[in-house]
Amino acid sequence: MRLTLMWEARAARGRGPELLEWARERARVLAYEPVRREVFRAPQDRVLVLTWWEAEAFDAELPELPEPDAELITRPVHRWRFEAVE
């Protein structure tokens, strides 16, 4: 099965570029290589990272981006898993 892990955070005021760089670096150094990865930014200093994985089950243990330091974000990170359907 192909799983997509979504990680989304909102930067503290004025720290959007720093959060973006932090997320890009963490996405580059995951424990192992995903099938695909993309990093996005959005208004209000939001950063989104999507990683695609081949997995045996929906709850498979996969490397995920950690939580940034509390000073860098306005709220806890949102995380979701999605299963590709055709």
XYZ file of C-alpha atoms in Angstrom:
86
model
C 0.000 0.000 0.000
C 1.114 3.577 -0.607
C 0.775 5.866 2.427
C 1.142 9.624 2.516
C 2.187 11.237 5.763
C 1.225 14.861 6.191
C 2.976 17.192 8.626
C 1.734 20.796 8.985
C 2.847 23.584 11.283
C 2.275 27.301 11.662
C 5.283 29.439 12.509
C 5.405 31.974 15.290
C 5.065 35.548 14.021
C 7.974 36.494 11.768
C 9.560 33.019 11.875
C 8.046 31.548 8.698
C 11.343 31.376 6.752
C 13.063 29.758 9.728
C 10.327 27.112 10.105
C 10.430 26.419 6.366
C 14.192 25.844 6.459
C 13.879 23.727 9.609
C 11.251 21.492 7.946
C 13.221 21.202 4.686
C 16.301 20.062 6.565
C 14.383 17.519 8.674
C 12.648 16.145 5.573
C 16.076 15.580 3.967
C 17.453 13.536 6.862
C 14.669 11.070 7.668
C 15.796 7.682 8.978
C 15.273 6.260 5.502
C 14.273 7.554 2.098
C 10.580 7.958 1.221
C 9.277 7.171 -2.261
C 8.654 10.897 -2.644
C 8.669 14.055 -0.534
C 7.451 17.615 -1.038
C 7.616 20.739 1.091
C 5.074 23.566 0.738
C 4.460 26.963 2.272
C 1.205 28.865 2.602
C -0.106 32.179 3.920
C 0.087 32.788 7.665
C 3.567 31.202 7.753
C 2.269 27.656 7.404
C 4.601 24.859 6.329
C 3.428 21.515 4.977
C 5.546 18.412 4.369
C 4.160 15.397 2.524
C 6.064 12.116 2.329
C 4.987 9.022 0.397
C 5.878 5.513 1.590
C 5.380 1.916 0.572
C 3.977 0.260 3.697
C 2.474 -3.014 4.816
C -0.277 -1.428 6.929
C -1.926 1.922 7.609
C -0.325 2.090 11.062
C 3.147 1.037 9.846
C 6.078 2.504 11.729
C 7.517 5.189 9.452
C 9.957 8.046 10.013
C 8.172 11.327 10.678
C 9.314 14.876 11.180
C 9.637 15.778 14.849
C 7.912 18.605 16.670
C 9.876 21.883 16.334
C 10.914 23.875 19.386
C 7.875 25.521 20.941
C 9.243 29.035 20.275
C 9.214 28.368 16.519
C 5.514 27.449 16.219
C 2.140 28.860 17.327
C 0.469 25.522 18.095
C 1.254 21.797 18.071
C 2.010 20.231 14.698
C -0.880 18.608 12.833
C -0.191 15.117 11.452
C -2.343 12.887 9.302
C -1.932 9.700 7.310
C -3.646 9.084 4.034
C -3.944 5.922 1.976
C -3.828 6.329 -1.796
C -6.941 5.100 -3.580
C -7.549 4.713 -7.278
